[in-house]
Coordinates of C-alpha atoms in Angstrom, one line a residue:
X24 CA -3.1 -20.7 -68.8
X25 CA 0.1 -22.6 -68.5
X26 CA 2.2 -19.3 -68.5
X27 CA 0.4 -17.7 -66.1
X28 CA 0.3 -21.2 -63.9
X29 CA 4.2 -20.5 -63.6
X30 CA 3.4 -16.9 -61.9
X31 CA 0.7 -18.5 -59.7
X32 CA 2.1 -21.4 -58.3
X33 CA 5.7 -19.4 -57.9
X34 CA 4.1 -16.8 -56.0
X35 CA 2.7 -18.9 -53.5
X36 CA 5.0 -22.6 -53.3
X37 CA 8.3 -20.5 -51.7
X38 CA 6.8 -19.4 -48.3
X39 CA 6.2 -22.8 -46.7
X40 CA 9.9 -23.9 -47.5
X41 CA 11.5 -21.2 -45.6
X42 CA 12.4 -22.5 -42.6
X43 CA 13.9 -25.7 -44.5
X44 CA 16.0 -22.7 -47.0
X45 CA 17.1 -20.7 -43.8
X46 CA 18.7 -23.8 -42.1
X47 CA 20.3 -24.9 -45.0
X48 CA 21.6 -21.3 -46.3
X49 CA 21.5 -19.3 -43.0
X50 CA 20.7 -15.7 -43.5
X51 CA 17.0 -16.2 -41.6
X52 CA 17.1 -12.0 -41.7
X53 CA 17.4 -12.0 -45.1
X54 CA 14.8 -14.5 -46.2
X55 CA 11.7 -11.5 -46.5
X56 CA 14.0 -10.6 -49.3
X57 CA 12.9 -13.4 -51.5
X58 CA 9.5 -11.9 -52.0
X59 CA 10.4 -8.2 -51.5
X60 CA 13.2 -8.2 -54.6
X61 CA 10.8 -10.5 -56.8
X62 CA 8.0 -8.1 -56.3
X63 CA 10.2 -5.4 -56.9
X64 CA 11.9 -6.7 -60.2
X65 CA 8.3 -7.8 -61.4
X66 CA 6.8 -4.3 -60.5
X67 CA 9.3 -2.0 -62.8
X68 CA 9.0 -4.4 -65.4
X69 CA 5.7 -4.6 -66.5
X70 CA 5.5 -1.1 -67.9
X71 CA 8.6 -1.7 -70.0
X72 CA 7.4 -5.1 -71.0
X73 CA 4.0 -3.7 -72.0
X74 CA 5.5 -0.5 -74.1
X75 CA 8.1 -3.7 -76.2
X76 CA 4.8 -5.8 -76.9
X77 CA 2.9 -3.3 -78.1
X78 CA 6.1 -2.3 -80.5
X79 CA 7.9 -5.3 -81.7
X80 CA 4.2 -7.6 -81.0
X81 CA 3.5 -10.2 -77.7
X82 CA 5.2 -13.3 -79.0
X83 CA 9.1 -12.3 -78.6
X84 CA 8.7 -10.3 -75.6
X85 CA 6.2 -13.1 -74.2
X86 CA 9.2 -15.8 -75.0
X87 CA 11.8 -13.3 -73.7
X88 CA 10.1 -13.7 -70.6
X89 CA 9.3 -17.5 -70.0
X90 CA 13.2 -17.5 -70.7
X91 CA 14.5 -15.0 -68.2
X92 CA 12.1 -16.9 -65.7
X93 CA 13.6 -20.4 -67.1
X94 CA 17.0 -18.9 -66.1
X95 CA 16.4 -17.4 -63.0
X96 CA 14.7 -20.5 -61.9
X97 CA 17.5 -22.7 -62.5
X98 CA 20.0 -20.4 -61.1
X99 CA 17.9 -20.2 -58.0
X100 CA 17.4 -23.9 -57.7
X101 CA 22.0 -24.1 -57.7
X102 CA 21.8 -20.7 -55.3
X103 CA 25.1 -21.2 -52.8
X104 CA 23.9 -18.8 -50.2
X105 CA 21.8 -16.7 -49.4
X106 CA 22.6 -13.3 -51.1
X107 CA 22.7 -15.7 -54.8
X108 CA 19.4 -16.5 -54.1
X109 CA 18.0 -12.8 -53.3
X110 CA 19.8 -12.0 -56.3
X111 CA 18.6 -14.9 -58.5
X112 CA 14.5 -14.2 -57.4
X113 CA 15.0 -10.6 -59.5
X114 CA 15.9 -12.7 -62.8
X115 CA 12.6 -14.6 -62.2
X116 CA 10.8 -11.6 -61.1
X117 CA 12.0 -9.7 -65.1
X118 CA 10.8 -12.9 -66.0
X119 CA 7.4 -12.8 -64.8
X120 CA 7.1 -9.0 -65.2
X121 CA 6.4 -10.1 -69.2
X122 CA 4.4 -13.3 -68.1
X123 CA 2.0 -12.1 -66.0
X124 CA 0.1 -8.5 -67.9
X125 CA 1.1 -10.4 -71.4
X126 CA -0.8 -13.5 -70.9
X127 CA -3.6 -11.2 -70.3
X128 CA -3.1 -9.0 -73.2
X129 CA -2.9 -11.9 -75.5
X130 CA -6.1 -13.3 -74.5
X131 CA -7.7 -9.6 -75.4
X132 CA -6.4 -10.1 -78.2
X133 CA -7.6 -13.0 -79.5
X134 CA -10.8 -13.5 -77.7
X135 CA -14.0 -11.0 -78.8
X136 CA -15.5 -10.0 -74.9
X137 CA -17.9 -12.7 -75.2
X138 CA -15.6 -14.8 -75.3
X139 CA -13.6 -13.4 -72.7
X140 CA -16.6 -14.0 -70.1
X141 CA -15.6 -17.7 -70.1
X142 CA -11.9 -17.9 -70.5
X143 CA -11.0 -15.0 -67.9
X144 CA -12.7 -17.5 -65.7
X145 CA -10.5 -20.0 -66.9
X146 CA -7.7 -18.1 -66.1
X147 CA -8.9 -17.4 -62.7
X148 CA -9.1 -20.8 -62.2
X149 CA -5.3 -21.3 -62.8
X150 CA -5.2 -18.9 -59.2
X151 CA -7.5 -21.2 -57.3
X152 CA -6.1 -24.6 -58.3
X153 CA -1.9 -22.8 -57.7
X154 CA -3.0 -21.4 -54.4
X155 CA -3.3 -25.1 -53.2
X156 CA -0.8 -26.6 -55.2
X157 CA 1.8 -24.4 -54.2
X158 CA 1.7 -24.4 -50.6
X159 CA 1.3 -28.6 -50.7
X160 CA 4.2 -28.7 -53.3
X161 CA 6.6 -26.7 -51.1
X162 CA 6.1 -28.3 -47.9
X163 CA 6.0 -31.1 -49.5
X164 CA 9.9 -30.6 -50.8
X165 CA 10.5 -29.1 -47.9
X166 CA 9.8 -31.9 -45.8
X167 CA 11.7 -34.1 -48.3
X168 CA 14.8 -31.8 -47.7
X169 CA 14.7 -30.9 -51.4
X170 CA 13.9 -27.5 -51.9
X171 CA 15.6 -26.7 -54.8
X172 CA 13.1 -28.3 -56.9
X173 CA 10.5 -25.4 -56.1
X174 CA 12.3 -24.2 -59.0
X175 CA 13.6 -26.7 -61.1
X176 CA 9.9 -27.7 -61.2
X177 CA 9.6 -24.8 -63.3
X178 CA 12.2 -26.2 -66.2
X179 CA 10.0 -28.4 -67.6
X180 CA 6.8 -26.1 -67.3
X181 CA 8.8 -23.4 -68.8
X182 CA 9.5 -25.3 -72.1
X183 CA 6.1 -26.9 -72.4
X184 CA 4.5 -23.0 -72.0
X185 CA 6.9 -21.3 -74.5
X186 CA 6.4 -24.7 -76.8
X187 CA 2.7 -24.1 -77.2
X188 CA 2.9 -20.5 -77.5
X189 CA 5.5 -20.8 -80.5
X190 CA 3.3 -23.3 -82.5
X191 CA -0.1 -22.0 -81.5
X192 CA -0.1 -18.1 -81.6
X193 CA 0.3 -16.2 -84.2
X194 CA 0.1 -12.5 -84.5
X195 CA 0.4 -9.7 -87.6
X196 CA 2.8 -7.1 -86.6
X197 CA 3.0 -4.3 -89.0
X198 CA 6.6 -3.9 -90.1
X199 CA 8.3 -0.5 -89.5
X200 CA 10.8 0.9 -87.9
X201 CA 10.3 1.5 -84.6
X202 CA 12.7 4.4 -82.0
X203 CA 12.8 2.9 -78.5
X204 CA 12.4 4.7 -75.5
X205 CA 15.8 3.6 -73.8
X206 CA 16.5 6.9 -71.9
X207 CA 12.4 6.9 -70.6
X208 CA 12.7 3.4 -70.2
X209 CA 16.0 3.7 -68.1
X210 CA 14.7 6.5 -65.8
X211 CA 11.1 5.1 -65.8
X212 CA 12.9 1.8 -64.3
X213 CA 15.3 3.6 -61.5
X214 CA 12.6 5.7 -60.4
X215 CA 9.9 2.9 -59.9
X216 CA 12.7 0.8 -58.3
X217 CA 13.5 3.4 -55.7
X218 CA 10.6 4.2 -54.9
X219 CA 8.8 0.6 -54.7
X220 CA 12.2 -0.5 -52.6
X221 CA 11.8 2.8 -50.4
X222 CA 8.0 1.9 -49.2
X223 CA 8.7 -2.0 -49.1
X224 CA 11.5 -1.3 -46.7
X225 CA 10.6 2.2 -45.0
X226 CA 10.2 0.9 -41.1
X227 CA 11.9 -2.5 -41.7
X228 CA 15.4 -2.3 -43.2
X229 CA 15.6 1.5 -42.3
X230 CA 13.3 4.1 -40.1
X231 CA 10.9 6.1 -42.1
X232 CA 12.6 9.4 -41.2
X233 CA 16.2 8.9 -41.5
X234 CA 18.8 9.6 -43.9
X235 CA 18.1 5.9 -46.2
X236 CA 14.2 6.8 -46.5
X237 CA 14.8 10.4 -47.4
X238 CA 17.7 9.3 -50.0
X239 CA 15.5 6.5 -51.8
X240 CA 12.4 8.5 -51.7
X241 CA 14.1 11.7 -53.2
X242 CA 16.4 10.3 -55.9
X243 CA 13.0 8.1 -57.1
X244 CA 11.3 11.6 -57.4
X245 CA 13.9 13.2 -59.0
X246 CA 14.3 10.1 -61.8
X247 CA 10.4 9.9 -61.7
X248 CA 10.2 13.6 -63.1
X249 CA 12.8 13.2 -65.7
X250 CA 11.2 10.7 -66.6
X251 CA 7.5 12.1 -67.1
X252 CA 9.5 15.2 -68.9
X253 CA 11.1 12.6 -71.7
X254 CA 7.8 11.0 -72.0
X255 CA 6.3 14.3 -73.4
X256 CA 8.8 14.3 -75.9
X257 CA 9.5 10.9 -76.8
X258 CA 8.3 9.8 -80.3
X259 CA 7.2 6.8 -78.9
X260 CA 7.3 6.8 -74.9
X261 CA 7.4 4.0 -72.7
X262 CA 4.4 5.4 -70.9
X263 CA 2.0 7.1 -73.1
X264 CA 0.8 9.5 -71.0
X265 CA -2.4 11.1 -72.8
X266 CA -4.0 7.5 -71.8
X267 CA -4.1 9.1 -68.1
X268 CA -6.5 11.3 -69.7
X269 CA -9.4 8.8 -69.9
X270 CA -11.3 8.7 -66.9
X271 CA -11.9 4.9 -67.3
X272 CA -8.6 4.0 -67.3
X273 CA -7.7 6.2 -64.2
X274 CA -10.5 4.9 -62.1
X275 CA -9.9 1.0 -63.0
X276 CA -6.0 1.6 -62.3
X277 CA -7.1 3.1 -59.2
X278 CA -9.6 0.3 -58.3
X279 CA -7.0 -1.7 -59.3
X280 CA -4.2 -0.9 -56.8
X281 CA -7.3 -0.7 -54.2
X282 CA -7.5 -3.9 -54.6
X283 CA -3.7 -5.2 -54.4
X284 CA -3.6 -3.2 -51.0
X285 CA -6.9 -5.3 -49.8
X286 CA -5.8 -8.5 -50.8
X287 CA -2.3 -8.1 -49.4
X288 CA -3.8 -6.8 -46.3
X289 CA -5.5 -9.9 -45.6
X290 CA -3.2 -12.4 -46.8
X291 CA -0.2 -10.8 -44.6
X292 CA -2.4 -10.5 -41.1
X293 CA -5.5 -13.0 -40.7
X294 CA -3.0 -15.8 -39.9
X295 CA -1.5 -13.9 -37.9
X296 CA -4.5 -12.6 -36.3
X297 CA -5.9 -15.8 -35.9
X298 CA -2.2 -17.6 -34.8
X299 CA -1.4 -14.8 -32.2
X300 CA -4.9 -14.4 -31.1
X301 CA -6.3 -17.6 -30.2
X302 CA -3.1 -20.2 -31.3
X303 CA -4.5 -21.6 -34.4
X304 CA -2.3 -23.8 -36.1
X305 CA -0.6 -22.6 -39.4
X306 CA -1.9 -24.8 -41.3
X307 CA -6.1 -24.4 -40.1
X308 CA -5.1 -20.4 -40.8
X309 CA -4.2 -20.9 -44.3
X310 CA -7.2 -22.8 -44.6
X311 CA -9.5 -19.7 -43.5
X312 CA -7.6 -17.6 -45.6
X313 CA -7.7 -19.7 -48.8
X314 CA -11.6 -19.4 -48.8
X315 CA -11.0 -15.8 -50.4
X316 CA -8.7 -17.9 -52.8
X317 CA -11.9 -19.7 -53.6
X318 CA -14.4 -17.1 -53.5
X319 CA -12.3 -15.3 -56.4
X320 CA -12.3 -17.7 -59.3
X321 CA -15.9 -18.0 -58.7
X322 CA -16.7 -15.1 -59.1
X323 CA -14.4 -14.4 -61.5
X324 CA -16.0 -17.2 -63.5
X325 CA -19.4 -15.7 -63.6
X326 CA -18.4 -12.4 -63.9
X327 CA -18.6 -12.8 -67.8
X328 CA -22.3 -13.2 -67.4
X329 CA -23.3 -10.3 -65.3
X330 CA -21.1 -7.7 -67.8
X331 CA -22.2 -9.0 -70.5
X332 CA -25.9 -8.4 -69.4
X333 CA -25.9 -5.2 -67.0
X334 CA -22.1 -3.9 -68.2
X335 CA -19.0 -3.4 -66.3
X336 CA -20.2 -0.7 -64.0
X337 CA -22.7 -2.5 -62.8
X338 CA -20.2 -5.7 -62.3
X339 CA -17.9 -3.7 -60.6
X340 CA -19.9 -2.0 -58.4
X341 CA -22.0 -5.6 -57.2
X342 CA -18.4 -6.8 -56.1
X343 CA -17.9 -3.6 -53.9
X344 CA -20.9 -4.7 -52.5
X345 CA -19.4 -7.7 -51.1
X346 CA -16.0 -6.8 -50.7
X347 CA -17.6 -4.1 -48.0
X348 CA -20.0 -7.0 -46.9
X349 CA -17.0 -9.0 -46.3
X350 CA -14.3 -6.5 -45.0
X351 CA -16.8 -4.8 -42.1
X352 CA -17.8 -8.3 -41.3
X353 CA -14.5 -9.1 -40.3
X354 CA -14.2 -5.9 -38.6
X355 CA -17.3 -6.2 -36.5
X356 CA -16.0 -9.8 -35.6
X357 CA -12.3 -9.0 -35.1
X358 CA -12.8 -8.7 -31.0
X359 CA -14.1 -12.3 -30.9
X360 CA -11.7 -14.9 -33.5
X361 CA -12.7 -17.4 -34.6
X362 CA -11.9 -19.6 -37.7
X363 CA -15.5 -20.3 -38.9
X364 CA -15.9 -16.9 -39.5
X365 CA -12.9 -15.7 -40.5
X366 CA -12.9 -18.3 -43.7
X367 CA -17.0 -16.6 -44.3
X368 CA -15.7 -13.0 -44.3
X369 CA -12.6 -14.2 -46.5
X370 CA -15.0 -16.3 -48.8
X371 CA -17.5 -13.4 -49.3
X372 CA -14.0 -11.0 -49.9
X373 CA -12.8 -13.3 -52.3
X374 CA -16.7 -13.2 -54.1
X375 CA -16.1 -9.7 -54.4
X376 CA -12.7 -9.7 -55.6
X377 CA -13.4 -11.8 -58.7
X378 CA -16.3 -9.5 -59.7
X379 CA -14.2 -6.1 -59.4
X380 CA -10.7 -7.4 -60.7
X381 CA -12.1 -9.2 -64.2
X382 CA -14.5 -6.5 -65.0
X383 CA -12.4 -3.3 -64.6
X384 CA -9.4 -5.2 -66.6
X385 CA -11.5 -6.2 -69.6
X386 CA -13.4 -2.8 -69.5
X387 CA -10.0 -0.7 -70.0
X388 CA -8.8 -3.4 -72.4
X389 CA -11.8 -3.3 -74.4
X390 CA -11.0 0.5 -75.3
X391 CA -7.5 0.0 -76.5
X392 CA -6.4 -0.3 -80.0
X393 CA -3.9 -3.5 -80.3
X394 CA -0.8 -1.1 -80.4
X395 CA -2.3 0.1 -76.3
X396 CA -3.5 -3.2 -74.9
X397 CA -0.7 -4.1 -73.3
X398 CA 0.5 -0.7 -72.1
X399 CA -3.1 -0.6 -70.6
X400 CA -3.2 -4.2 -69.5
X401 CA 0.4 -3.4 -67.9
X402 CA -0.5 -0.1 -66.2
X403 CA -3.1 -2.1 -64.2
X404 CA -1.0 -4.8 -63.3
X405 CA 1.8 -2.8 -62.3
X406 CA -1.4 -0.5 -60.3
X407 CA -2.2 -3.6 -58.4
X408 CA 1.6 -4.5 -57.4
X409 CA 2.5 -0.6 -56.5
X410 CA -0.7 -1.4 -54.0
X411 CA 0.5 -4.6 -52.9
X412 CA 3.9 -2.6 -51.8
X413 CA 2.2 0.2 -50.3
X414 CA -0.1 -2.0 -48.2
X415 CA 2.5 -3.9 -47.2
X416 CA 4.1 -1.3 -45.8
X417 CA 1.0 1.0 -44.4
X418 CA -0.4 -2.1 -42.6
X419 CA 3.0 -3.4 -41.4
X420 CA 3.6 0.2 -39.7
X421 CA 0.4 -0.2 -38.2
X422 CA 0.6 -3.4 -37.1
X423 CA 3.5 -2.8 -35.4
X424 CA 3.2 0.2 -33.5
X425 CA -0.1 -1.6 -32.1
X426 CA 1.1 -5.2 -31.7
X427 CA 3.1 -6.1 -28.5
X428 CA 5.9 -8.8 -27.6
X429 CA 6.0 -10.5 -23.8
X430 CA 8.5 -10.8 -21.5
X431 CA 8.9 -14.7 -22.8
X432 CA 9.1 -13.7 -26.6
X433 CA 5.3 -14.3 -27.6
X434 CA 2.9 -11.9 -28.7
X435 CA 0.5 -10.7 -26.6
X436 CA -3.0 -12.1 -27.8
X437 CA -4.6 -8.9 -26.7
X438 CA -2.3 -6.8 -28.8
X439 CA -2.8 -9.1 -31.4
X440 CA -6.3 -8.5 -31.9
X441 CA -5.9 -5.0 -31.6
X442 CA -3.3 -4.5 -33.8
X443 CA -5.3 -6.6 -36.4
X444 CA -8.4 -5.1 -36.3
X445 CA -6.4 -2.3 -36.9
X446 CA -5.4 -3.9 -40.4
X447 CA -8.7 -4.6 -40.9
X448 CA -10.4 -0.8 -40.2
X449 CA -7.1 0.1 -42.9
X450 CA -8.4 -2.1 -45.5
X451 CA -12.1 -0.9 -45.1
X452 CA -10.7 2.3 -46.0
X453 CA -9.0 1.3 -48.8
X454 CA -12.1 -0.6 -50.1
X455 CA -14.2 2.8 -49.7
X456 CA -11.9 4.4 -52.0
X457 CA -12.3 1.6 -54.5
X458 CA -16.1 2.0 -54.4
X459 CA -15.5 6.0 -54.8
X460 CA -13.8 5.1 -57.9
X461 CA -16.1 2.3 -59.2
X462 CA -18.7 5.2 -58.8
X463 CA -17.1 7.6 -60.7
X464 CA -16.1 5.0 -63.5
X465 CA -17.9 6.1 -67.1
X466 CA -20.6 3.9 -68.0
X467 CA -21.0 2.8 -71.4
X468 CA -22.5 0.2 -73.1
X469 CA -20.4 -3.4 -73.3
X470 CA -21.3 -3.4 -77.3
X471 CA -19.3 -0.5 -77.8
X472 CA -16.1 -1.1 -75.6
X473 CA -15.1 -3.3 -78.4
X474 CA -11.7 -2.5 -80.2
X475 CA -9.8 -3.3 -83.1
X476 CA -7.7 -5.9 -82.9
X477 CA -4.8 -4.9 -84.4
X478 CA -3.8 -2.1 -86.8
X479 CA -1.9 -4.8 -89.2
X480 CA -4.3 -7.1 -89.5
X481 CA -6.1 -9.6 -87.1
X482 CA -4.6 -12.2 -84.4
X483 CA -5.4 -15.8 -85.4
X484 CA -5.8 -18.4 -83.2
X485 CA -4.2 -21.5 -84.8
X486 CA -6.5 -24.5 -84.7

């Protein structure tokens, strides 16, 4: 819970010192590179991070990581300018590439499913409490002038986290010598980082159809079929790709990036719906929008219940139910804003959310042996981030082309609206092919998704 806490917090206690980080550094054109390079560097790693764990075991490559975040969080917090600090957000995001699907794969490991019901709640929770410490801890070093201790902040977290994970988890690792994939690795790594950087900045840094796009997007092809052709062959590949033969894991990675696109979807346009619709203040937005950062852990939390009793299917497809309930909602109410409902629509999102993301996790986890759990638990991670990119940048291009700016510099409510209900249809979408997916999910009893936990010998829990 601590080690995720650092990914939770970090991913939401940068935005509101911004402004204070741009006057101090300069470079205020730069700044959406802080999250775009982090996502980016988190995104390419997980799959590598995933392959090492289930090779050389979750405790080195978990401690790996809480360091290369330690490091990248100091070197931010002494960042000179503005292109150090870019720079400096990609050690953190390796960092938190291993913190992030790890922490997950651990608790599969050492938790049976019952168990799980109760503390994937708990690690839901860590979500719920960061998305209002964050925000509050930034502005409030913001408003203090003293920014850099966003990340130094993380120092002592960082030791604490890797502290308790050295003296209380302990895994068997069978001992054998193991031949990394460095050359599927390498090409594996280019081509998601080509690709993931052509659709984050396609129509922002450079037009979709111009020499840039076409560059980014056919030398990530190129590297991404190398790489799938080295995979076949490797004697023990990165990316294991007969498990994109089971139908369960294809339909809860699908689900899975469904759902990054939703969430991002929402999270990047209500406040500006609400802001450049009807002049809601920043800070009453964030407060509609963080009732789907409440309606998750809830959810999430009694999700255990509901999938232990009626199964995952069943779990999964009662939160499509309310993530539809929720997203046409705010469709049917986009021509009229108001915060009130807004925050309902978000709230009975979020509700949905925390029954569809637990579930379909735990259900392909539940099927792996301990030498695949954290390929699996890392190929949906790294399916929710590829949809957090991709609906970044399908909703931005939407956005855009509807959204309008008047002659004094303002956006034009109307356009606003428009534009944003735009977003909104988009997301329904998305959330339809989610539910096509949840539909087509295998259902099999919760009993017998139960898997060894390791080969070696079993994961203890130290008391």
């Amino acid at each position: 819970m601590l080690a995720t806490g650092l990914i939770a917090i970090d991913s939401t206690i940068l935005a509101t010192a911004v402004p204070t980080i741009t006057r101090e550094l300069g470079g205020f054109a730069q700044f959406p590179w802080l999250f775009s390079i982090y996502l980016l560097a988190q995104a390419v790693a997980v799959p590598v991070y995933s392959k090492l764990a289930d090779t050389l075991g979750r405790k080195p490559v978990m401690i790996a990581g809480i360091a290369l975040f330690l490091l990248g969080s100091i070197l931010c917090g002494v960042a000179w300018d503005m292109p150090s600090l870019i720079a400096f957000r990609a050690v953190q995001g390796l960092g938190a590439g291993a913190i992030q699907p790890l922490a997950m794969t651990i608790s599969g490991d050492i938790y049976t499913l019952a168990e799980r019901a109760k503390t994937q709640g708990y690690m839901a929770s860590v979500w719920a409490i960061s998305s209002v410490v964050g925000p509050t801890l930034g502005g409030v070093f913001a408003q203090l002038d003293a920014w850099r201790w966003i990340f130094f902040i993380n120092v002592p977290l960082c030791v604490l986290a890797a502290v308790l994970i050295l003296r209380n988890f302990h895994e068997s690792v069978e001992k054998r010598r193991h031949r990394i994939d460095y050359l599927g690795a390498a090409l594996l790594t280019g081509a998601l980082a080509l690709l993931i950087l052509g659709v984050l900045e396609g129509g922002q840094a450079w037009a979709w159809a111009s020499t840039p796009s076409f560059v980014v997007f056919g030398v990530g092809a190129v590297l991404l079929a190398a790489a799938l052709i080295v995979e076949t062959r490797a004697a023990e590949p990165i990316l294991p790709l007969r498990l994109l033969g089971r139908r369960l894991l294809v339909t809860t990675n699908l689900i899975s990036l469904a759902l990054g696109a939703v969430v991002l979807g929402l999270t990047s346009y209500v406040p500006t719906y609400l802001e450049g619709s009807i002049g809601t203040p920043p800070l009453l937005a964030g407060a509609a929008l963080a009732a789907l950062t409440l309606g998750w852990p809830v959810a999430a939390t009694l999700s255990g219940r509901l999938y232990l009793r009626f199964g995952f299917k069943r779990t999964v497809l009662t939160g499509m139910v309310f993530l539809l309930i929720g997203t046409l909602a705010l469709v049917a109410t986009a021509g009229t804003p108001s915060v009130a409902t807004v925050a309902i629509t978000a709230f009975v999102t979020g509700l949905g959310c925390g029954l569809i993301a637990t579930p379909s996790l735990l259900a392909a986890q539940s099927t792996a042996t301990w030498g695949e759990r954290g390929v699996v638990t890392g190929l949906n991670m790294f399916a929710r981030s590829v949809g957090s990119a991709v609906g970044v940048a399908v909703f931005g291009a939407i956005a855009n082309g509807i959204i309008r700016t008047g002659s004094d510099g303002a956006q034009v409510p109307s356009s606003v609206i428009a534009g944003s209900s735009a977003v909104f249809v988009s997301v329904v979408v998305v959330a339809v092919v989610a539910l096509i997916a949840a539909l087509v999910m295998p259902r099999t009893p919760v009993a017998q998704r139960e898997a060894p936990a390791t080969p070696a010998g079993e994961v203890e829990q130290a008391a």
